[in-house]
mmCIF file of C-alpha atoms in Angstrom:
data_model
loop_
_atom_site.group_PDB
_atom_site.id
_atom_site.type_symbol
_atom_site.label_atom_id
_atom_site.label_comp_id
_atom_site.label_asym_id
_atom_site.label_seq_id
_atom_site.Cartn_x
_atom_site.Cartn_y
_atom_site.Cartn_z
ATOM 1 C CA MET A 1 79.643 19.558 88.040
ATOM 2 C CA ASN A 2 82.080 21.733 89.785
ATOM 3 C CA LEU A 3 79.696 23.038 92.873
ATOM 4 C CA VAL A 4 80.848 25.360 95.641
ATOM 5 C CA ASP A 5 81.620 23.259 98.843
ATOM 6 C CA GLU A 6 79.792 25.787 100.848
ATOM 7 C CA ILE A 7 76.821 26.138 98.563
ATOM 8 C CA GLN A 8 76.725 22.128 98.845
ATOM 9 C CA ALA A 9 76.849 22.607 102.541
ATOM 10 C CA LEU A 10 73.590 24.712 102.608
ATOM 11 C CA GLU A 11 71.517 22.575 99.910
ATOM 12 C CA SER A 12 69.253 21.349 102.659
ATOM 13 C CA GLU A 13 68.659 24.723 104.296
ATOM 14 C CA MET A 14 68.291 26.210 100.810
ATOM 15 C CA ARG A 15 65.413 23.769 100.215
ATOM 16 C CA ASP A 16 63.953 24.499 103.553
ATOM 17 C CA TRP A 17 64.051 28.278 102.968
ATOM 18 C CA ARG A 18 62.310 27.625 99.572
ATOM 19 C CA HIS A 19 59.921 25.543 100.943
ATOM 20 C CA HIS A 20 58.851 28.078 103.389
ATOM 21 C CA LEU A 21 58.784 30.827 100.753
ATOM 22 C CA HIS A 22 56.625 28.580 98.310
ATOM 23 C CA ALA A 23 54.278 27.848 101.268
ATOM 24 C CA HIS A 24 53.980 31.680 101.968
ATOM 25 C CA PRO A 25 53.459 33.445 98.594
ATOM 26 C CA GLU A 26 52.913 37.270 98.347
ATOM 27 C CA THR A 27 52.054 39.068 94.886
ATOM 28 C CA ALA A 28 53.560 42.293 93.582
ATOM 29 C CA PHE A 29 54.050 44.985 96.181
ATOM 30 C CA GLU A 30 52.592 42.766 99.081
ATOM 31 C CA GLU A 31 55.684 40.634 99.804
ATOM 32 C CA ALA A 32 55.914 42.085 103.116
ATOM 33 C CA ALA A 33 56.700 38.930 104.897
ATOM 34 C CA THR A 34 58.888 37.758 102.227
ATOM 35 C CA ALA A 35 61.030 40.629 102.374
ATOM 36 C CA VAL A 36 61.219 40.442 106.476
ATOM 37 C CA PHE A 37 62.525 36.931 106.031
ATOM 38 C CA VAL A 38 65.082 37.613 103.584
ATOM 39 C CA ALA A 39 66.427 40.949 105.431
ATOM 40 C CA GLU A 40 66.432 38.698 108.647
ATOM 41 C CA HIS A 41 68.619 36.187 107.105
ATOM 42 C CA LEU A 42 70.966 38.421 105.427
ATOM 43 C CA ARG A 43 71.479 40.218 108.704
ATOM 44 C CA SER A 44 72.261 36.892 110.215
ATOM 45 C CA PHE A 45 74.785 36.277 107.505
ATOM 46 C CA GLY A 46 76.542 39.565 108.708
ATOM 47 C CA LEU A 47 75.629 41.674 105.485
ATOM 48 C CA GLU A 48 74.544 45.300 105.738
ATOM 49 C CA VAL A 49 71.003 45.301 104.982
ATOM 50 C CA HIS A 50 68.653 47.994 103.383
ATOM 51 C CA ALA A 51 65.101 47.450 103.361
ATOM 52 C CA GLY A 52 61.717 49.265 101.665
ATOM 53 C CA ILE A 53 63.163 49.883 98.188
ATOM 54 C CA ALA A 54 60.271 49.836 96.099
ATOM 55 C CA ARG A 55 58.157 49.454 98.701
ATOM 56 C CA THR A 56 59.153 45.713 99.663
ATOM 57 C CA GLY A 57 62.660 45.481 97.907
ATOM 58 C CA VAL A 58 65.632 44.455 99.947
ATOM 59 C CA VAL A 59 69.446 45.108 99.197
ATOM 60 C CA GLY A 60 72.071 43.071 101.052
ATOM 61 C CA VAL A 61 75.625 44.584 101.064
ATOM 62 C CA LEU A 62 78.774 42.507 101.583
ATOM 63 C CA ARG A 63 82.241 44.282 101.418
ATOM 64 C CA ASN A 64 85.618 42.371 101.541
ATOM 65 C CA GLY A 65 89.328 43.655 100.932
ATOM 66 C CA THR A 66 90.211 46.872 99.535
ATOM 67 C CA GLY A 67 88.691 46.722 96.424
ATOM 68 C CA ALA A 68 86.448 49.489 94.615
ATOM 69 C CA GLY A 69 85.033 46.860 92.008
ATOM 70 C CA ALA A 70 81.224 46.355 92.713
ATOM 71 C CA ILE A 71 78.564 44.222 91.286
ATOM 72 C CA GLY A 72 75.050 43.497 91.615
ATOM 73 C CA LEU A 73 73.282 39.973 91.752
ATOM 74 C CA ARG A 74 69.437 40.127 91.552
ATOM 75 C CA ALA A 75 66.448 37.927 92.352
ATOM 76 C CA ASP A 76 62.859 38.223 92.428
ATOM 77 C CA LEU A 77 60.518 37.915 95.265
ATOM 78 C CA ASP A 78 56.894 37.846 94.255
ATOM 79 C CA ALA A 79 54.275 35.091 93.431
ATOM 80 C CA LEU A 80 51.774 34.682 90.803
ATOM 81 C CA HIS A 81 47.754 35.109 91.175
ATOM 82 C CA VAL A 82 47.337 31.348 90.508
ATOM 83 C CA HIS A 83 45.318 28.392 92.272
ATOM 84 C CA GLU A 84 47.914 25.887 92.846
ATOM 85 C CA ALA A 85 47.479 22.413 92.034
ATOM 86 C CA SER A 86 51.087 20.793 92.301
ATOM 87 C CA GLY A 87 49.856 18.580 95.462
ATOM 88 C CA VAL A 88 53.247 19.271 97.358
ATOM 89 C CA SER A 89 53.517 19.135 101.004
ATOM 90 C CA TYR A 90 54.597 22.779 101.217
ATOM 91 C CA GLN A 91 51.745 23.945 98.840
ATOM 92 C CA SER A 92 50.690 27.343 98.885
ATOM 93 C CA ARG A 93 48.607 28.542 102.455
ATOM 94 C CA HIS A 94 47.518 31.454 100.681
ATOM 95 C CA PRO A 95 44.453 30.470 98.328
ATOM 96 C CA GLY A 96 44.884 32.136 94.667
ATOM 97 C CA ARG A 97 48.580 33.061 95.118
ATOM 98 C CA MET A 98 51.498 30.730 93.989
ATOM 99 C CA HIS A 99 55.137 30.665 93.486
ATOM 100 C CA ALA A 100 54.385 29.460 89.780
ATOM 101 C CA CYS A 101 57.395 30.937 88.380
ATOM 102 C CA GLY A 102 59.941 29.620 90.699
ATOM 103 C CA HIS A 103 60.980 32.992 92.337
ATOM 104 C CA ASP A 104 60.820 31.208 95.465
ATOM 105 C CA GLY A 105 63.999 29.335 94.240
ATOM 106 C CA HIS A 106 65.536 32.392 92.872
ATOM 107 C CA THR A 107 65.341 33.979 96.490
ATOM 108 C CA ALA A 108 66.597 30.827 98.117
ATOM 109 C CA MET A 109 69.500 30.698 95.565
ATOM 110 C CA LEU A 110 70.617 33.930 96.014
ATOM 111 C CA LEU A 111 70.297 33.784 99.929
ATOM 112 C CA GLY A 112 72.469 30.707 99.657
ATOM 113 C CA ALA A 113 74.998 32.681 97.651
ATOM 114 C CA ALA A 114 75.072 35.460 100.315
ATOM 115 C CA LYS A 115 75.870 33.196 102.866
ATOM 116 C CA ALA A 116 78.478 31.302 101.253
ATOM 117 C CA LEU A 117 80.098 34.486 100.227
ATOM 118 C CA ALA A 118 80.228 35.968 103.609
ATOM 119 C CA LYS A 119 81.743 32.845 104.689
ATOM 120 C CA ARG A 120 84.374 32.166 102.168
ATOM 121 C CA ARG A 121 85.493 35.821 101.580
ATOM 122 C CA SER A 122 87.358 35.162 98.430
ATOM 123 C CA PHE A 123 86.656 38.336 96.709
ATOM 124 C CA ASP A 124 88.034 41.886 96.838
ATOM 125 C CA GLY A 125 85.301 44.850 96.399
ATOM 126 C CA THR A 126 81.405 44.852 96.966
ATOM 127 C CA ILE A 127 78.802 42.567 96.098
ATOM 128 C CA TYR A 128 75.006 43.798 96.238
ATOM 129 C CA PHE A 129 72.283 41.246 96.669
ATOM 130 C CA VAL A 130 69.198 42.963 95.219
ATOM 131 C CA PHE A 131 65.701 41.308 95.940
ATOM 132 C CA GLN A 132 63.393 42.618 93.701
ATOM 133 C CA PRO A 133 59.590 42.720 94.280
ATOM 134 C CA ALA A 134 56.925 42.781 91.624
ATOM 135 C CA GLU A 135 58.369 41.461 88.639
ATOM 136 C CA GLU A 136 55.142 39.797 87.362
ATOM 137 C CA ASN A 137 53.336 42.325 85.626
ATOM 138 C CA GLU A 138 53.790 45.479 87.968
ATOM 139 C CA GLY A 139 57.363 46.405 87.039
ATOM 140 C CA GLY A 140 59.037 46.429 90.351
ATOM 141 C CA GLY A 141 62.605 46.516 88.405
ATOM 142 C CA ARG A 142 61.238 49.896 87.171
ATOM 143 C CA VAL A 143 60.322 51.154 90.277
ATOM 144 C CA MET A 144 63.690 50.152 92.045
ATOM 145 C CA VAL A 145 65.689 51.826 89.407
ATOM 146 C CA GLU A 146 63.536 55.274 89.450
ATOM 147 C CA GLU A 147 63.983 55.142 93.294
ATOM 148 C CA GLY A 148 67.868 55.192 92.839
ATOM 149 C CA LEU A 149 68.849 51.759 93.189
ATOM 150 C CA PHE A 150 72.111 52.553 91.212
ATOM 151 C CA ASP A 151 72.534 55.642 92.680
ATOM 152 C CA ARG A 152 72.532 54.370 96.197
ATOM 153 C CA PHE A 153 74.489 50.813 95.472
ATOM 154 C CA PRO A 154 76.810 51.978 92.824
ATOM 155 C CA MET A 155 77.681 48.613 90.887
ATOM 156 C CA GLU A 156 79.570 48.095 87.753
ATOM 157 C CA ALA A 157 77.300 45.799 86.537
ATOM 158 C CA VAL A 158 73.895 43.822 87.325
ATOM 159 C CA TYR A 159 73.325 40.167 86.769
ATOM 160 C CA GLY A 160 69.847 38.197 86.941
ATOM 161 C CA LEU A 161 68.877 34.587 86.287
ATOM 162 C CA HIS A 162 65.731 32.742 85.766
ATOM 163 C CA ASN A 163 64.884 28.854 86.076
ATOM 164 C CA TRP A 164 63.934 27.489 82.823
ATOM 165 C CA PRO A 165 62.032 23.974 82.823
ATOM 166 C CA ARG A 166 62.280 23.893 78.935
ATOM 167 C CA LYS A 167 66.066 23.498 79.290
ATOM 168 C CA ALA A 168 67.698 20.496 81.036
ATOM 169 C CA LEU A 169 68.654 20.412 84.382
ATOM 170 C CA GLY A 170 72.502 21.207 84.682
ATOM 171 C CA THR A 171 72.563 23.488 81.684
ATOM 172 C CA PHE A 172 72.765 27.376 81.095
ATOM 173 C CA ALA A 173 71.867 29.521 77.991
ATOM 174 C CA THR A 174 72.287 32.941 77.336
ATOM 175 C CA ARG A 175 73.303 35.280 74.482
ATOM 176 C CA THR A 176 74.702 39.061 73.549
ATOM 177 C CA GLY A 177 71.757 41.367 72.624
ATOM 178 C CA PRO A 178 68.064 40.703 73.004
ATOM 179 C CA LEU A 179 67.268 37.346 74.931
ATOM 180 C CA MET A 180 63.357 38.252 75.898
ATOM 181 C CA GLY A 181 61.021 40.471 74.496
ATOM 182 C CA ALA A 182 59.216 43.614 75.267
ATOM 183 C CA TYR A 183 55.941 43.434 76.832
ATOM 184 C CA ASP A 184 53.149 46.067 75.736
ATOM 185 C CA ILE A 185 49.484 45.907 76.328
ATOM 186 C CA PHE A 186 46.378 47.344 74.486
ATOM 187 C CA GLU A 187 42.644 48.344 75.077
ATOM 188 C CA ILE A 188 40.368 48.977 72.196
ATOM 189 C CA VAL A 189 36.721 50.525 73.133
ATOM 190 C CA VAL A 190 34.632 50.436 70.296
ATOM 191 C CA THR A 191 31.365 52.518 70.767
ATOM 192 C CA GLY A 192 28.232 51.853 68.211
ATOM 193 C CA LYS A 193 24.650 51.888 68.719
ATOM 194 C CA GLY A 194 22.847 49.298 70.658
ATOM 195 C CA GLY A 195 19.434 47.701 70.251
ATOM 196 C CA HIS A 196 17.456 44.778 69.671
ATOM 197 C CA ALA A 197 19.198 41.568 68.238
ATOM 198 C CA ALA A 198 16.349 41.028 65.796
ATOM 199 C CA MET A 199 16.547 44.361 64.278
ATOM 200 C CA PRO A 200 20.450 44.757 63.835
ATOM 201 C CA TYR A 201 19.583 47.428 61.020
ATOM 202 C CA VAL A 202 18.882 49.933 63.394
ATOM 203 C CA THR A 203 21.912 49.433 65.244
ATOM 204 C CA ARG A 204 25.783 50.024 64.936
ATOM 205 C CA ASP A 205 26.994 46.444 66.388
ATOM 206 C CA PRO A 206 30.300 46.904 67.822
ATOM 207 C CA MET A 207 30.631 42.932 67.787
ATOM 208 C CA LEU A 208 30.983 43.599 63.920
ATOM 209 C CA PHE A 209 34.067 45.842 64.680
ATOM 210 C CA ALA A 210 35.348 43.121 67.175
ATOM 211 C CA ALA A 211 35.318 40.278 64.336
ATOM 212 C CA HIS A 212 37.075 42.304 61.703
ATOM 213 C CA MET A 213 39.384 44.167 64.250
ATOM 214 C CA ILE A 214 40.702 40.697 65.525
ATOM 215 C CA ASN A 215 41.464 39.533 62.109
ATOM 216 C CA ALA A 216 42.848 42.938 60.973
ATOM 217 C CA LEU A 217 45.265 42.928 64.082
ATOM 218 C CA GLN A 218 46.882 39.527 62.440
ATOM 219 C CA THR A 219 47.849 41.315 59.442
ATOM 220 C CA ILE A 220 50.245 43.649 61.274
ATOM 221 C CA VAL A 221 53.028 41.059 61.525
ATOM 222 C CA ALA A 222 52.275 39.249 58.459
ATOM 223 C CA ARG A 223 52.326 42.469 56.225
ATOM 224 C CA ASN A 224 53.870 45.013 58.162
ATOM 225 C CA LEU A 225 57.247 43.411 59.541
ATOM 226 C CA HIS A 226 60.360 42.058 57.672
ATOM 227 C CA PRO A 227 60.742 38.630 57.598
ATOM 228 C CA GLN A 228 63.744 38.882 60.104
ATOM 229 C CA ASP A 229 61.891 41.043 62.704
ATOM 230 C CA ALA A 230 59.923 39.295 65.418
ATOM 231 C CA GLY A 231 56.585 40.561 66.634
ATOM 232 C CA VAL A 232 53.557 38.966 68.457
ATOM 233 C CA VAL A 233 50.015 40.566 68.457
ATOM 234 C CA SER A 234 47.493 38.464 70.812
ATOM 235 C CA VAL A 235 44.316 39.590 71.553
ATOM 236 C CA THR A 236 43.645 38.161 75.069
ATOM 237 C CA GLN A 237 40.109 39.621 76.190
ATOM 238 C CA VAL A 238 36.612 40.278 74.562
ATOM 239 C CA HIS A 239 34.049 42.042 76.478
ATOM 240 C CA GLY A 240 30.829 42.845 75.477
ATOM 241 C CA GLY A 241 26.838 42.258 75.620
ATOM 242 C CA ASP A 242 24.994 41.067 78.848
ATOM 243 C CA THR A 243 22.239 38.942 77.449
ATOM 244 C CA TRP A 244 20.882 37.132 74.436
ATOM 245 C CA ASN A 245 18.874 39.001 72.508
ATOM 246 C CA VAL A 246 20.357 42.619 73.028
ATOM 247 C CA ILE A 247 22.999 44.308 70.537
ATOM 248 C CA PRO A 248 25.720 46.072 73.042
ATOM 249 C CA GLU A 249 26.643 49.627 72.713
ATOM 250 C CA GLN A 250 30.330 48.897 73.422
ATOM 251 C CA VAL A 251 33.033 46.144 72.799
ATOM 252 C CA VAL A 252 36.211 46.083 74.507
ATOM 253 C CA LEU A 253 39.296 44.335 73.238
ATOM 254 C CA ARG A 254 42.270 43.865 75.044
ATOM 255 C CA GLY A 255 45.611 41.995 74.573
ATOM 256 C CA THR A 256 49.337 42.209 74.199
ATOM 257 C CA VAL A 257 52.369 42.811 71.783
ATOM 258 C CA ARG A 258 55.798 41.352 72.069
ATOM 259 C CA THR A 259 58.832 42.649 70.101
ATOM 260 C CA PHE A 260 62.465 43.110 70.328
ATOM 261 C CA ARG A 261 62.984 46.195 68.670
ATOM 262 C CA GLN A 262 61.867 49.497 69.444
ATOM 263 C CA GLU A 263 61.179 50.287 65.706
ATOM 264 C CA VAL A 264 59.062 47.343 65.679
ATOM 265 C CA GLN A 265 57.116 48.300 68.558
ATOM 266 C CA ASP A 266 56.568 51.846 67.073
ATOM 267 C CA LEU A 267 54.971 50.428 64.080
ATOM 268 C CA ILE A 268 52.708 47.954 65.861
ATOM 269 C CA GLU A 269 51.551 50.561 67.923
ATOM 270 C CA GLN A 270 50.789 52.958 64.909
ATOM 271 C CA ARG A 271 49.418 50.193 63.005
ATOM 272 C CA ILE A 272 46.953 49.217 65.881
ATOM 273 C CA ARG A 273 45.741 52.811 66.197
ATOM 274 C CA GLY A 274 45.486 53.135 62.490
ATOM 275 C CA LEU A 275 43.732 49.875 62.135
ATOM 276 C CA ALA A 276 41.036 50.698 64.955
ATOM 277 C CA ALA A 277 40.143 54.404 63.540
ATOM 278 C CA GLY A 278 39.895 52.637 59.984
ATOM 279 C CA VAL A 279 37.557 49.847 61.005
ATOM 280 C CA ALA A 280 35.413 51.775 63.271
ATOM 281 C CA SER A 281 35.115 54.367 60.195
ATOM 282 C CA THR A 282 33.969 51.867 58.024
ATOM 283 C CA PHE A 283 31.191 50.638 60.468
ATOM 284 C CA GLU A 284 30.019 54.176 61.440
ATOM 285 C CA MET A 285 31.707 53.839 65.065
ATOM 286 C CA ALA A 286 33.993 55.401 67.380
ATOM 287 C CA ALA A 287 36.921 53.681 68.610
ATOM 288 C CA THR A 288 39.759 54.599 71.336
ATOM 289 C CA VAL A 289 42.871 53.311 72.096
ATOM 290 C CA ARG A 290 45.176 52.891 75.030
ATOM 291 C CA TYR A 291 48.195 51.405 74.675
ATOM 292 C CA GLU A 292 51.052 51.096 77.066
ATOM 293 C CA ARG A 293 54.809 50.025 77.145
ATOM 294 C CA ARG A 294 55.053 48.181 80.192
ATOM 295 C CA TYR A 295 58.572 46.276 79.932
ATOM 296 C CA PRO A 296 61.415 46.972 77.245
ATOM 297 C CA ALA A 297 62.946 44.057 76.087
ATOM 298 C CA THR A 298 65.887 42.409 78.097
ATOM 299 C CA VAL A 299 69.289 43.115 76.092
ATOM 300 C CA ASN A 300 72.461 41.648 77.653
ATOM 301 C CA THR A 301 75.669 43.679 77.254
ATOM 302 C CA ALA A 302 78.593 41.717 75.391
ATOM 303 C CA GLU A 303 81.119 41.857 78.072
ATOM 304 C CA GLU A 304 79.048 41.034 80.902
ATOM 305 C CA THR A 305 77.498 38.076 78.845
ATOM 306 C CA ASP A 306 81.143 36.709 78.296
ATOM 307 C CA HIS A 307 81.459 37.031 82.176
ATOM 308 C CA ALA A 308 78.182 35.345 82.881
ATOM 309 C CA VAL A 309 79.115 32.548 80.239
ATOM 310 C CA ARG A 310 82.590 32.018 81.736
ATOM 311 C CA ALA A 311 81.318 31.447 85.585
ATOM 312 C CA ALA A 312 78.574 28.995 83.809
ATOM 313 C CA ARG A 313 80.971 26.923 82.312
ATOM 314 C CA ALA A 314 83.023 26.835 85.294
ATOM 315 C CA VAL A 315 80.212 25.145 87.206
ATOM 316 C CA VAL A 316 78.629 22.844 84.684
ATOM 317 C CA GLY A 317 81.002 22.750 81.856
ATOM 318 C CA GLU A 318 81.678 24.131 78.489
ATOM 319 C CA ALA A 319 79.533 21.716 76.807
ATOM 320 C CA ARG A 320 76.422 22.646 78.805
ATOM 321 C CA VAL A 321 76.396 26.333 78.236
ATOM 322 C CA GLU A 322 74.383 27.306 74.986
ATOM 323 C CA THR A 323 75.781 30.763 73.850
ATOM 324 C CA ASP A 324 73.342 31.462 71.248
ATOM 325 C CA PRO A 325 69.839 30.406 72.024
ATOM 326 C CA VAL A 326 66.824 31.388 70.294
ATOM 327 C CA PRO A 327 65.761 34.769 72.241
ATOM 328 C CA GLU A 328 62.042 34.172 73.513
ATOM 329 C CA LEU A 329 59.244 36.995 73.284
ATOM 330 C CA GLY A 330 58.285 36.250 77.051
ATOM 331 C CA SER A 331 59.289 39.524 78.972
ATOM 332 C CA GLU A 332 61.161 40.070 82.188
ATOM 333 C CA ASP A 333 61.561 43.450 84.056
ATOM 334 C CA PHE A 334 65.242 43.094 84.971
ATOM 335 C CA ALA A 335 65.449 44.800 81.375
ATOM 336 C CA PHE A 336 64.890 48.054 83.215
ATOM 337 C CA MET A 337 68.123 47.651 85.081
ATOM 338 C CA LEU A 338 69.976 46.461 81.833
ATOM 339 C CA GLN A 339 68.763 49.745 80.154
ATOM 340 C CA ALA A 340 70.246 51.738 83.186
ATOM 341 C CA LYS A 341 73.353 49.331 83.900
ATOM 342 C CA ARG A 342 75.792 46.872 81.901
ATOM 343 C CA GLY A 343 74.482 43.332 82.857
ATOM 344 C CA CYS A 344 73.726 39.863 81.719
ATOM 345 C CA TYR A 345 70.483 37.687 82.212
ATOM 346 C CA VAL A 346 70.740 33.869 81.856
ATOM 347 C CA TRP A 347 68.472 30.921 81.758
ATOM 348 C CA MET A 348 69.229 28.190 84.084
ATOM 349 C CA GLY A 349 67.801 24.636 82.894
ATOM 350 C CA THR A 350 65.616 22.849 85.645
ATOM 351 C CA GLY A 351 63.992 20.323 82.862
ATOM 352 C CA GLU A 352 64.225 16.745 83.830
ATOM 353 C CA GLY A 353 62.302 15.141 80.758
ATOM 354 C CA GLU A 354 58.787 15.004 79.220
ATOM 355 C CA GLY A 355 56.956 15.158 82.289
ATOM 356 C CA THR A 356 58.413 18.607 83.379
ATOM 357 C CA VAL A 357 55.859 21.267 84.121
ATOM 358 C CA ASN A 358 56.758 24.777 82.723
ATOM 359 C CA VAL A 359 56.416 28.092 84.501
ATOM 360 C CA HIS A 360 52.917 29.701 85.188
ATOM 361 C CA ASN A 361 51.195 26.403 85.735
ATOM 362 C CA PRO A 362 49.409 25.396 88.476
ATOM 363 C CA ARG A 363 51.260 22.072 89.005
ATOM 364 C CA TYR A 364 54.656 23.870 88.705
ATOM 365 C CA ASP A 365 56.988 23.498 91.374
ATOM 366 C CA PHE A 366 60.856 24.930 91.138
ATOM 367 C CA ASN A 367 63.091 21.829 90.876
ATOM 368 C CA ASP A 368 65.340 21.421 94.332
ATOM 369 C CA ARG A 369 68.148 19.709 92.423
ATOM 370 C CA ALA A 370 68.811 23.214 90.878
ATOM 371 C CA LEU A 371 69.622 25.025 93.825
ATOM 372 C CA ALA A 372 73.069 24.133 94.368
ATOM 373 C CA ILE A 373 73.881 24.529 90.748
ATOM 374 C CA GLY A 374 72.543 28.297 91.012
ATOM 375 C CA GLY A 375 74.085 29.184 94.206
ATOM 376 C CA SER A 376 77.566 28.072 92.971
ATOM 377 C CA TYR A 377 76.777 30.023 89.795
ATOM 378 C CA TRP A 378 76.300 33.304 91.785
ATOM 379 C CA VAL A 379 79.346 32.449 94.015
ATOM 380 C CA THR A 380 81.580 31.654 90.956
ATOM 381 C CA LEU A 381 80.228 34.862 88.962
ATOM 382 C CA ALA A 382 80.986 37.051 92.006
ATOM 383 C CA GLU A 383 84.518 35.865 92.855
ATOM 384 C CA GLN A 384 85.712 35.801 89.151
ATOM 385 C CA GLN A 385 84.469 39.525 88.679
ATOM 386 C CA LEU A 386 85.932 40.421 91.908
ATOM 387 C CA PRO A 387 89.271 38.226 92.295
ATOM 388 C CA ALA A 388 90.309 38.199 95.627
ATOM 389 C CA GLY A 389 94.235 38.612 95.080
ATOM 390 C CA ALA A 390 95.890 38.709 98.053
ATOM 391 C CA VAL A 391 92.761 38.970 100.250
ATOM 392 C CA ARG A 392 93.113 36.416 102.990
ATOM 393 C CA ARG A 393 90.282 33.964 103.588
ATOM 394 C CA ALA A 394 88.395 34.479 106.910
ATOM 395 C CA ALA A 395 89.093 31.388 108.844
#
């Protein structure tokens, strides 16, 4: 393990930052106190700070030397709507909100890298530290791009990172091309004819539609996709009826679709609409479909993936960096940044055996032992991409 000296010296401070953020979680586009915390620390390190981007986003700017090169390093700020059950001493003080995905750790690591790089001055160019709001469900990355992130801060490439409890602490994994899937949602509303549950023959029972439709949706992947393509269609909500003896007038089905390729995304949307219309017609009902494309697939560019791999290997060693992991159909709104700019997203292992709790679990807590590894990765990546050359280090 080749950890950066300045990052190692900051390890306890990064831990304190993370514990503070963990105790005060804020969810999508509500990260006001978190943004203030980040901005104040960046200013104290001597960075130029821009706040209020995508409402609660923050960008810190660090320049050194005369080089024109520029890169962006991104962390996410928001927590989840989860009731925490971790039992840690710094447990969430905001009931129903929790840093259950480790964004507190991501923020602390990037703050540590900003402080270390401001001290080391071993690079030539500009580093943009992007602290993004609303990664969970609400697309803060998309909003940042739409509000001109890359126009205001003209970086050549952008890099992201996520802790990964399913991989061992001290490892990294990434790949060229799709690493994580696109995330779409659908809502199917079917209207039949309600009535007495004892007299279904005078109704048009929408529950019948729901039963057939849930089964029909599972045929899309099984009977429409090539075996080499990936797709997941999941019904996650069924809403209908209020009492025991009444057949309802209406039933609502909701769910998600996960894919890697737009062609597959298009096919699944088309089949959902077609099946809904066909099943509804079969039972003499009317169905409407709302389909929203929330997050695109997270697709890494080749050159930037090579850069990320080189930096990770420099920190943890070649044998501990996986370069062809199996992609996951979970989603990440860093994808919007990768649609607009070259870059790479990596998974950083934080797991320590079978007892490791995965993200989005009420008992999850970011592994503090990973802070120095992630901070060292960021510093190493920045200094490799913007080599100092003859730039003299600050005393």
